mmCIF file of C-alpha atoms in Angstrom:
data_model
loop_
_atom_site.group_PDB
_atom_site.id
_atom_site.type_symbol
_atom_site.label_atom_id
_atom_site.label_comp_id
_atom_site.label_asym_id
_atom_site.label_seq_id
_atom_site.Cartn_x
_atom_site.Cartn_y
_atom_site.Cartn_z
ATOM 1 C CA MET A 1 -34.492 56.341 -38.545
ATOM 2 C CA THR A 2 -36.545 57.223 -35.597
ATOM 3 C CA ILE A 3 -39.635 59.704 -36.915
ATOM 4 C CA LEU A 4 -41.166 61.669 -33.936
ATOM 5 C CA ALA A 5 -45.280 62.097 -34.595
ATOM 6 C CA ALA A 6 -46.469 65.947 -33.364
ATOM 7 C CA PRO A 7 -49.473 65.253 -31.275
ATOM 8 C CA PHE A 8 -52.963 66.246 -32.317
ATOM 9 C CA SER A 9 -53.209 69.397 -32.669
ATOM 10 C CA PRO A 10 -56.676 70.962 -30.919
ATOM 11 C CA SER A 11 -56.900 73.599 -33.435
ATOM 12 C CA GLY A 12 -57.429 71.159 -36.208
ATOM 13 C CA ARG A 13 -54.120 71.732 -37.780
ATOM 14 C CA PRO A 14 -52.577 68.548 -39.334
ATOM 15 C CA ARG A 15 -50.463 65.883 -37.620
ATOM 16 C CA LEU A 16 -46.417 66.183 -38.582
ATOM 17 C CA THR A 17 -43.835 64.019 -38.007
ATOM 18 C CA GLN A 18 -40.473 65.585 -37.501
ATOM 19 C CA ALA A 19 -38.577 63.118 -40.142
ATOM 20 C CA ARG A 20 -35.359 65.992 -40.427
ATOM 21 C CA ALA A 21 -32.311 64.619 -42.195
ATOM 22 C CA PRO A 22 -28.132 65.039 -42.562
ATOM 23 C CA LEU A 23 -28.209 67.686 -44.743
ATOM 24 C CA THR A 24 -24.161 67.157 -45.906
ATOM 25 C CA HIS A 25 -22.918 64.882 -47.074
ATOM 26 C CA ARG A 26 -18.705 64.348 -46.630
ATOM 27 C CA VAL A 27 -16.331 63.094 -49.486
ATOM 28 C CA GLU A 28 -12.562 63.398 -50.898
ATOM 29 C CA ALA A 29 -11.442 65.826 -53.291
ATOM 30 C CA LEU A 30 -8.484 66.563 -55.216
ATOM 31 C CA ASN A 31 -7.704 70.326 -55.231
ATOM 32 C CA GLU A 32 -5.774 72.412 -57.664
ATOM 33 C CA ARG A 33 -2.365 71.167 -55.937
ATOM 34 C CA GLY A 34 -3.219 67.442 -56.130
ATOM 35 C CA GLU A 35 -4.180 67.230 -52.626
ATOM 36 C CA ARG A 36 -6.927 65.145 -51.383
ATOM 37 C CA GLU A 37 -9.177 66.780 -49.254
ATOM 38 C CA SER A 38 -12.099 66.433 -47.133
ATOM 39 C CA VAL A 39 -14.842 68.476 -48.268
ATOM 40 C CA GLN A 40 -18.465 68.388 -47.876
ATOM 41 C CA MET A 41 -21.185 68.921 -49.933
ATOM 42 C CA PRO A 42 -24.930 69.279 -49.539
ATOM 43 C CA ALA A 43 -27.126 66.493 -49.145
ATOM 44 C CA GLU A 44 -29.750 65.609 -51.978
ATOM 45 C CA ARG A 45 -32.833 63.018 -51.680
ATOM 46 C CA PRO A 46 -35.912 62.601 -53.503
ATOM 47 C CA LEU A 47 -39.116 63.176 -51.302
ATOM 48 C CA THR A 48 -41.862 61.077 -53.379
ATOM 49 C CA VAL A 49 -44.768 62.884 -51.969
ATOM 50 C CA TYR A 50 -48.054 60.063 -51.764
ATOM 51 C CA VAL A 51 -51.937 61.775 -51.530
ATOM 52 C CA ASP A 52 -54.223 59.406 -49.918
ATOM 53 C CA ARG A 53 -51.957 57.213 -51.429
ATOM 54 C CA ARG A 54 -52.097 58.666 -54.622
ATOM 55 C CA GLU A 55 -48.402 59.288 -56.125
ATOM 56 C CA LEU A 56 -48.420 63.741 -56.763
ATOM 57 C CA VAL A 57 -45.030 64.654 -57.529
ATOM 58 C CA THR A 58 -41.326 63.351 -56.685
ATOM 59 C CA LEU A 59 -38.998 67.032 -54.949
ATOM 60 C CA MET A 60 -35.427 66.601 -54.895
ATOM 61 C CA THR A 61 -34.622 68.192 -51.419
ATOM 62 C CA LEU A 62 -31.980 68.699 -49.118
ATOM 63 C CA GLY A 63 -34.655 67.256 -46.178
ATOM 64 C CA ALA A 64 -33.882 69.741 -43.717
ATOM 65 C CA HIS A 65 -37.701 70.316 -42.794
ATOM 66 C CA PRO A 66 -40.022 67.593 -45.620
ATOM 67 C CA GLU A 67 -43.221 68.287 -43.616
ATOM 68 C CA TRP A 68 -43.247 71.938 -43.960
ATOM 69 C CA LEU A 69 -41.891 71.312 -47.613
ATOM 70 C CA VAL A 70 -44.700 69.042 -48.318
ATOM 71 C CA LEU A 71 -47.658 71.372 -46.747
ATOM 72 C CA GLY A 72 -46.345 74.629 -48.432
ATOM 73 C CA TYR A 73 -45.766 72.785 -51.983
ATOM 74 C CA LEU A 74 -49.870 71.774 -51.664
ATOM 75 C CA ARG A 75 -50.560 75.180 -50.297
ATOM 76 C CA ASN A 76 -48.569 76.601 -53.335
ATOM 77 C CA GLN A 77 -50.267 74.678 -55.922
ATOM 78 C CA ARG A 78 -53.465 75.256 -54.642
ATOM 79 C CA LEU A 79 -54.251 71.484 -54.110
ATOM 80 C CA VAL A 80 -55.164 72.863 -50.587
ATOM 81 C CA ASP A 81 -57.638 75.502 -49.170
ATOM 82 C CA ALA A 82 -56.277 75.205 -45.327
ATOM 83 C CA PRO A 83 -54.046 73.195 -43.096
ATOM 84 C CA GLN A 84 -57.211 72.249 -41.651
ATOM 85 C CA ASP A 85 -57.798 70.059 -44.930
ATOM 86 C CA ILE A 86 -55.199 67.998 -43.830
ATOM 87 C CA GLU A 87 -54.944 65.096 -41.082
ATOM 88 C CA SER A 88 -51.403 64.359 -41.137
ATOM 89 C CA ILE A 89 -48.107 64.514 -43.103
ATOM 90 C CA THR A 90 -45.764 61.743 -42.703
ATOM 91 C CA VAL A 91 -42.541 61.436 -43.691
ATOM 92 C CA ASP A 92 -39.895 57.987 -43.658
ATOM 93 C CA TRP A 93 -36.311 58.862 -45.348
ATOM 94 C CA ASP A 94 -36.196 54.500 -45.096
ATOM 95 C CA VAL A 95 -38.342 54.818 -48.206
ATOM 96 C CA ASN A 96 -38.367 58.160 -49.108
ATOM 97 C CA ALA A 97 -41.865 58.858 -48.962
ATOM 98 C CA ALA A 98 -44.048 61.359 -47.577
ATOM 99 C CA ALA A 99 -47.485 60.021 -47.023
ATOM 100 C CA VAL A 100 -50.058 62.961 -46.848
ATOM 101 C CA ARG A 101 -53.634 61.879 -45.718
ATOM 102 C CA THR A 102 -56.384 64.783 -46.055
ATOM 103 C CA ARG A 103 -59.400 64.576 -44.103
ATOM 104 C CA SER A 104 -62.213 64.564 -47.045
ATOM 105 C CA GLY A 105 -59.823 64.324 -50.317
ATOM 106 C CA ILE A 106 -58.790 66.735 -52.909
ATOM 107 C CA GLU A 107 -61.666 67.891 -55.515
ATOM 108 C CA ARG A 108 -60.380 66.934 -58.834
ATOM 109 C CA ILE A 109 -57.581 65.631 -58.241
ATOM 110 C CA GLU A 110 -56.533 64.504 -61.700
ATOM 111 C CA GLU A 111 -57.697 67.047 -63.602
ATOM 112 C CA ARG A 112 -56.038 69.758 -61.428
ATOM 113 C CA THR A 113 -53.158 67.563 -61.800
ATOM 114 C CA ALA A 114 -53.232 66.832 -65.267
ATOM 115 C CA SER A 115 -51.284 69.780 -67.026
ATOM 116 C CA LYS A 116 -47.659 70.808 -65.875
ATOM 117 C CA VAL A 117 -45.369 73.785 -66.730
ATOM 118 C CA VAL A 118 -41.474 73.139 -65.779
ATOM 119 C CA THR A 119 -40.524 76.270 -64.187
ATOM 120 C CA THR A 120 -36.948 77.667 -64.697
ATOM 121 C CA GLY A 121 -36.415 76.667 -60.770
ATOM 122 C CA CYS A 122 -33.295 74.964 -59.859
ATOM 123 C CA GLY A 123 -33.476 70.845 -59.614
ATOM 124 C CA GLN A 124 -36.417 71.991 -61.926
ATOM 125 C CA GLY A 125 -39.573 73.080 -59.791
ATOM 126 C CA SER A 126 -42.379 72.803 -61.570
ATOM 127 C CA VAL A 127 -46.271 74.216 -61.326
ATOM 128 C CA PHE A 128 -49.931 72.325 -62.610
ATOM 129 C CA GLY A 129 -51.220 74.590 -65.207
ATOM 130 C CA GLY A 130 -54.135 76.185 -63.156
ATOM 131 C CA LEU A 131 -51.761 77.973 -61.265
ATOM 132 C CA MET A 132 -50.693 80.871 -63.972
ATOM 133 C CA GLU A 133 -54.559 81.605 -64.494
ATOM 134 C CA ALA A 134 -54.907 82.359 -60.982
ATOM 135 C CA VAL A 135 -53.014 85.219 -61.183
ATOM 136 C CA GLU A 136 -55.610 87.788 -61.651
ATOM 137 C CA GLY A 137 -57.587 86.572 -58.673
ATOM 138 C CA LEU A 138 -54.780 87.904 -56.266
ATOM 139 C CA GLN A 139 -54.786 91.078 -54.524
ATOM 140 C CA LEU A 140 -51.552 91.672 -52.545
ATOM 141 C CA PRO A 141 -52.310 94.155 -48.773
ATOM 142 C CA PRO A 142 -50.643 97.682 -48.675
ATOM 143 C CA ALA A 143 -47.098 97.377 -47.220
ATOM 144 C CA GLN A 144 -44.094 99.498 -46.903
ATOM 145 C CA LEU A 145 -40.445 98.983 -46.685
ATOM 146 C CA THR A 146 -37.896 101.488 -45.949
ATOM 147 C CA GLN A 147 -34.223 101.376 -47.654
ATOM 148 C CA ALA A 148 -32.736 101.023 -44.015
ATOM 149 C CA GLN A 149 -35.175 97.623 -43.117
ATOM 150 C CA LEU A 150 -33.849 96.817 -46.380
ATOM 151 C CA TYR A 151 -30.014 96.812 -45.865
ATOM 152 C CA GLY A 152 -30.769 95.539 -42.651
ATOM 153 C CA ILE A 153 -32.335 92.411 -44.323
ATOM 154 C CA VAL A 154 -29.408 91.797 -46.059
ATOM 155 C CA ASN A 155 -26.791 92.492 -43.247
ATOM 156 C CA ALA A 156 -29.055 89.628 -41.550
ATOM 157 C CA ILE A 157 -28.599 87.320 -44.699
ATOM 158 C CA ARG A 158 -24.625 88.097 -44.456
ATOM 159 C CA LEU A 159 -24.580 86.583 -40.600
ATOM 160 C CA GLN A 160 -26.807 83.948 -40.963
ATOM 161 C CA GLU A 161 -24.977 80.698 -40.636
ATOM 162 C CA SER A 162 -25.478 78.689 -43.770
ATOM 163 C CA THR A 163 -24.918 75.091 -45.361
ATOM 164 C CA TYR A 164 -23.785 77.260 -48.047
ATOM 165 C CA LYS A 165 -21.085 78.406 -46.030
ATOM 166 C CA SER A 166 -19.826 75.009 -45.383
ATOM 167 C CA ALA A 167 -20.714 73.067 -48.602
ATOM 168 C CA GLY A 168 -22.240 75.424 -51.415
ATOM 169 C CA SER A 169 -24.876 74.285 -53.772
ATOM 170 C CA VAL A 170 -27.923 75.159 -52.211
ATOM 171 C CA HIS A 171 -30.277 78.318 -52.232
ATOM 172 C CA GLY A 172 -31.748 80.352 -48.980
ATOM 173 C CA CYS A 173 -34.736 81.964 -48.894
ATOM 174 C CA ALA A 174 -36.238 83.850 -45.690
ATOM 175 C CA LEU A 175 -38.858 85.342 -44.114
ATOM 176 C CA PHE A 176 -38.719 88.795 -42.278
ATOM 177 C CA ARG A 177 -40.544 90.833 -40.797
ATOM 178 C CA GLY A 178 -39.479 93.982 -41.551
ATOM 179 C CA GLU A 179 -35.842 92.945 -40.846
ATOM 180 C CA GLU A 180 -36.681 91.036 -37.953
ATOM 181 C CA LEU A 181 -35.277 87.584 -39.327
ATOM 182 C CA LEU A 182 -37.987 84.896 -38.697
ATOM 183 C CA LEU A 183 -37.214 81.541 -40.237
ATOM 184 C CA PHE A 184 -34.339 80.233 -42.844
ATOM 185 C CA VAL A 185 -34.064 77.617 -44.970
ATOM 186 C CA GLU A 186 -31.668 76.252 -46.946
ATOM 187 C CA ASP A 187 -32.746 73.219 -50.380
ATOM 188 C CA VAL A 188 -31.127 72.197 -53.447
ATOM 189 C CA GLY A 189 -33.656 74.498 -55.080
ATOM 190 C CA ARG A 190 -35.225 77.866 -54.255
ATOM 191 C CA HIS A 191 -39.253 76.877 -54.924
ATOM 192 C CA ASN A 192 -38.656 73.645 -52.485
ATOM 193 C CA ALA A 193 -37.441 77.144 -49.950
ATOM 194 C CA ILE A 194 -39.981 79.245 -50.618
ATOM 195 C CA ASP A 195 -42.470 75.880 -50.279
ATOM 196 C CA THR A 196 -41.017 75.475 -46.898
ATOM 197 C CA LEU A 197 -41.467 79.018 -45.958
ATOM 198 C CA ALA A 198 -45.251 78.430 -46.900
ATOM 199 C CA GLY A 199 -45.682 75.260 -44.919
ATOM 200 C CA TRP A 200 -44.249 77.222 -41.541
ATOM 201 C CA MET A 201 -46.442 79.388 -41.722
ATOM 202 C CA TRP A 202 -49.851 77.658 -42.429
ATOM 203 C CA MET A 203 -48.929 76.418 -38.867
ATOM 204 C CA GLN A 204 -47.780 79.218 -36.880
ATOM 205 C CA PRO A 205 -51.353 80.999 -36.633
ATOM 206 C CA GLN A 206 -49.349 84.584 -36.367
ATOM 207 C CA ALA A 207 -47.955 84.163 -39.184
ATOM 208 C CA MET A 208 -50.589 83.817 -41.475
ATOM 209 C CA ASP A 209 -50.717 87.529 -42.434
ATOM 210 C CA GLY A 210 -48.140 87.736 -45.172
ATOM 211 C CA GLY A 211 -48.738 91.782 -45.463
ATOM 212 C CA ASP A 212 -46.615 92.916 -42.514
ATOM 213 C CA LYS A 213 -43.554 90.322 -44.304
ATOM 214 C CA VAL A 214 -40.784 90.751 -46.766
ATOM 215 C CA PHE A 215 -39.607 86.980 -48.932
ATOM 216 C CA TYR A 216 -35.794 86.880 -49.350
ATOM 217 C CA THR A 217 -34.206 84.440 -52.013
ATOM 218 C CA THR A 218 -30.222 83.959 -52.651
ATOM 219 C CA GLY A 219 -31.708 82.954 -56.242
ATOM 220 C CA ARG A 220 -33.420 84.527 -59.423
ATOM 221 C CA LEU A 221 -36.766 86.601 -59.274
ATOM 222 C CA THR A 222 -38.588 84.284 -61.358
ATOM 223 C CA SER A 223 -42.450 84.116 -62.323
ATOM 224 C CA GLU A 224 -42.711 80.816 -60.392
ATOM 225 C CA MET A 225 -40.760 82.909 -57.021
ATOM 226 C CA VAL A 226 -43.528 85.676 -57.936
ATOM 227 C CA ILE A 227 -46.271 83.887 -57.675
ATOM 228 C CA LYS A 228 -45.656 81.806 -54.748
ATOM 229 C CA SER A 229 -44.602 84.911 -52.818
ATOM 230 C CA ALA A 230 -47.991 86.807 -53.428
ATOM 231 C CA GLN A 231 -50.212 83.684 -52.727
ATOM 232 C CA MET A 232 -48.025 83.370 -49.426
ATOM 233 C CA GLY A 233 -49.832 87.298 -49.662
ATOM 234 C CA VAL A 234 -46.276 88.731 -49.302
ATOM 235 C CA PRO A 235 -45.899 91.985 -51.144
ATOM 236 C CA ILE A 236 -42.338 92.409 -50.896
ATOM 237 C CA VAL A 237 -39.790 90.234 -52.105
ATOM 238 C CA VAL A 238 -35.784 90.869 -52.001
ATOM 239 C CA SER A 239 -33.370 88.837 -53.912
ATOM 240 C CA ARG A 240 -28.979 89.308 -54.149
ATOM 241 C CA SER A 241 -29.529 88.066 -57.308
ATOM 242 C CA GLY A 242 -31.857 89.385 -60.910
ATOM 243 C CA MET A 243 -35.114 88.705 -62.375
ATOM 244 C CA THR A 244 -36.765 86.908 -64.928
ATOM 245 C CA GLN A 245 -38.541 88.938 -67.779
ATOM 246 C CA MET A 246 -41.473 86.522 -66.671
ATOM 247 C CA GLY A 247 -41.170 87.620 -62.992
ATOM 248 C CA HIS A 248 -41.014 90.897 -64.064
ATOM 249 C CA ALA A 249 -44.320 91.024 -65.919
ATOM 250 C CA VAL A 250 -46.047 89.024 -63.111
ATOM 251 C CA ALA A 251 -44.687 91.601 -60.478
ATOM 252 C CA GLN A 252 -46.349 94.761 -62.027
ATOM 253 C CA GLN A 253 -49.156 93.135 -62.477
ATOM 254 C CA LEU A 254 -50.003 92.212 -59.065
ATOM 255 C CA GLY A 255 -48.404 95.422 -57.642
ATOM 256 C CA LEU A 256 -45.917 93.667 -55.902
ATOM 257 C CA CYS A 257 -42.407 95.451 -54.805
ATOM 258 C CA ALA A 258 -39.285 93.289 -56.230
ATOM 259 C CA ILE A 259 -35.741 94.302 -55.222
ATOM 260 C CA GLY A 260 -32.776 92.646 -57.021
ATOM 261 C CA ARG A 261 -29.033 92.660 -57.068
ATOM 262 C CA ALA A 262 -29.016 93.351 -53.139
ATOM 263 C CA MET A 263 -25.595 92.783 -51.811
ATOM 264 C CA ASN A 264 -23.456 95.362 -49.429
ATOM 265 C CA ARG A 265 -25.328 98.594 -50.125
ATOM 266 C CA ARG A 266 -26.656 98.103 -54.040
ATOM 267 C CA PHE A 267 -29.706 97.204 -55.141
ATOM 268 C CA LEU A 268 -32.194 97.427 -57.782
ATOM 269 C CA CYS A 269 -35.917 97.872 -57.258
ATOM 270 C CA TYR A 270 -37.407 95.990 -60.242
ATOM 271 C CA SER A 271 -41.068 96.910 -59.733
ATOM 272 C CA GLY A 272 -43.438 98.146 -57.171
ATOM 273 C CA ALA A 273 -41.401 101.157 -56.221
ATOM 274 C CA GLU A 274 -44.158 102.476 -54.321
ATOM 275 C CA ARG A 275 -43.773 100.387 -51.757
ATOM 276 C CA LEU A 276 -40.306 101.111 -51.228
ATOM 277 C CA VAL A 277 -39.501 104.501 -48.853
ATOM 278 C CA LEU A 278 -35.938 105.846 -50.224
ATOM 279 C CA GLN A 279 -33.386 107.080 -48.041
ATOM 280 C CA PRO A 280 -30.654 107.579 -50.575
ATOM 281 C CA GLU A 281 -28.403 109.259 -48.176
ATOM 282 C CA LEU A 282 -27.664 105.587 -46.374
ATOM 283 C CA ALA A 283 -25.647 104.339 -49.948
ATOM 284 C CA THR A 284 -23.364 106.526 -49.265
ATOM 285 C CA LEU A 285 -22.640 106.098 -45.529
ATOM 286 C CA LEU A 286 -18.955 104.898 -44.318
ATOM 287 C CA PRO A 287 -18.916 101.248 -43.150
ATOM 288 C CA GLY A 288 -19.708 101.456 -39.493
ATOM 289 C CA ALA A 289 -21.629 104.562 -39.417
ATOM 290 C CA PRO A 290 -24.675 104.948 -37.088
ATOM 291 C CA ALA A 291 -27.982 104.257 -39.539
ATOM 292 C CA PRO A 292 -31.106 107.180 -38.940
ATOM 293 C CA SER A 293 -34.114 105.732 -36.780
ATOM 294 C CA GLY A 294 -35.171 102.404 -38.239
ATOM 295 C CA GLY A 295 -31.922 101.455 -39.242
ATOM 296 C CA LEU A 296 -29.844 98.611 -39.161
ATOM 297 C CA GLY A 297 -30.895 96.478 -36.232
ATOM 298 C CA GLN A 298 -29.468 92.854 -35.021
ATOM 299 C CA ALA A 299 -31.970 90.518 -36.966
ATOM 300 C CA SER A 300 -32.834 87.307 -34.281
ATOM 301 C CA VAL A 301 -34.399 84.192 -35.734
ATOM 302 C CA GLN A 302 -37.710 82.912 -34.588
ATOM 303 C CA GLN A 303 -37.848 78.501 -35.279
#
């Protein structure tokens, strides 16, 4: 497999390969009529992450943006403080490995990665124990989302082409500015997808500020998802699924706006309702009816 290395960035950001892997795999299956048909299923592959030649973790991933995934994982585990701390990330699918080279090592890495908490994320996500203690120090910026913008986000996801539509069995996460879609990512676990978003944000200087952004996930809002969104500085999260009790407790502690069950014109705001500008008249609009100013605009994708 050819691996393309990105040129050195004069800004000091890490050099990344571009080792995108095939997202689906075609197999034969037996349908309800006893007929064999060709169907696609999501690819799933292990990616073992080595930091300065030390094995850190094995992530099960779709392989769409593995370098951003690794970068975001290191960020969300608080193992690195800035992208400039990393010299390069090299992914090689021939050996299912990602080699991370830092500029000056990771201080106390053995101690900081010794305690793990297995999370409820699909594919069994994990967070290092010290991460849970960092919640108290997080401060989210002021931000608001209108009900019309929320409906725009839900509509943009509905129209988004995805691996889920062709093969199912994956989670999608997205980053929005208002109702403008900035990036949509799919993976076998939603924790992988949000880590990929975090890695992308670190590589885009104009996207570093999370205060004007909204995080969307197809999966449930667990404590892990809430904490990772907060670490990205994103104060509003939206899910088409529900929310766990611990996720709710963390969201309330952080003052994060958590919106779940967001499908069509229905939703539930579980916490941070002061960040949501309600427009209840929109909930009863007939399909196709014009929305007020700030309504359901067409989303654009910026890769």
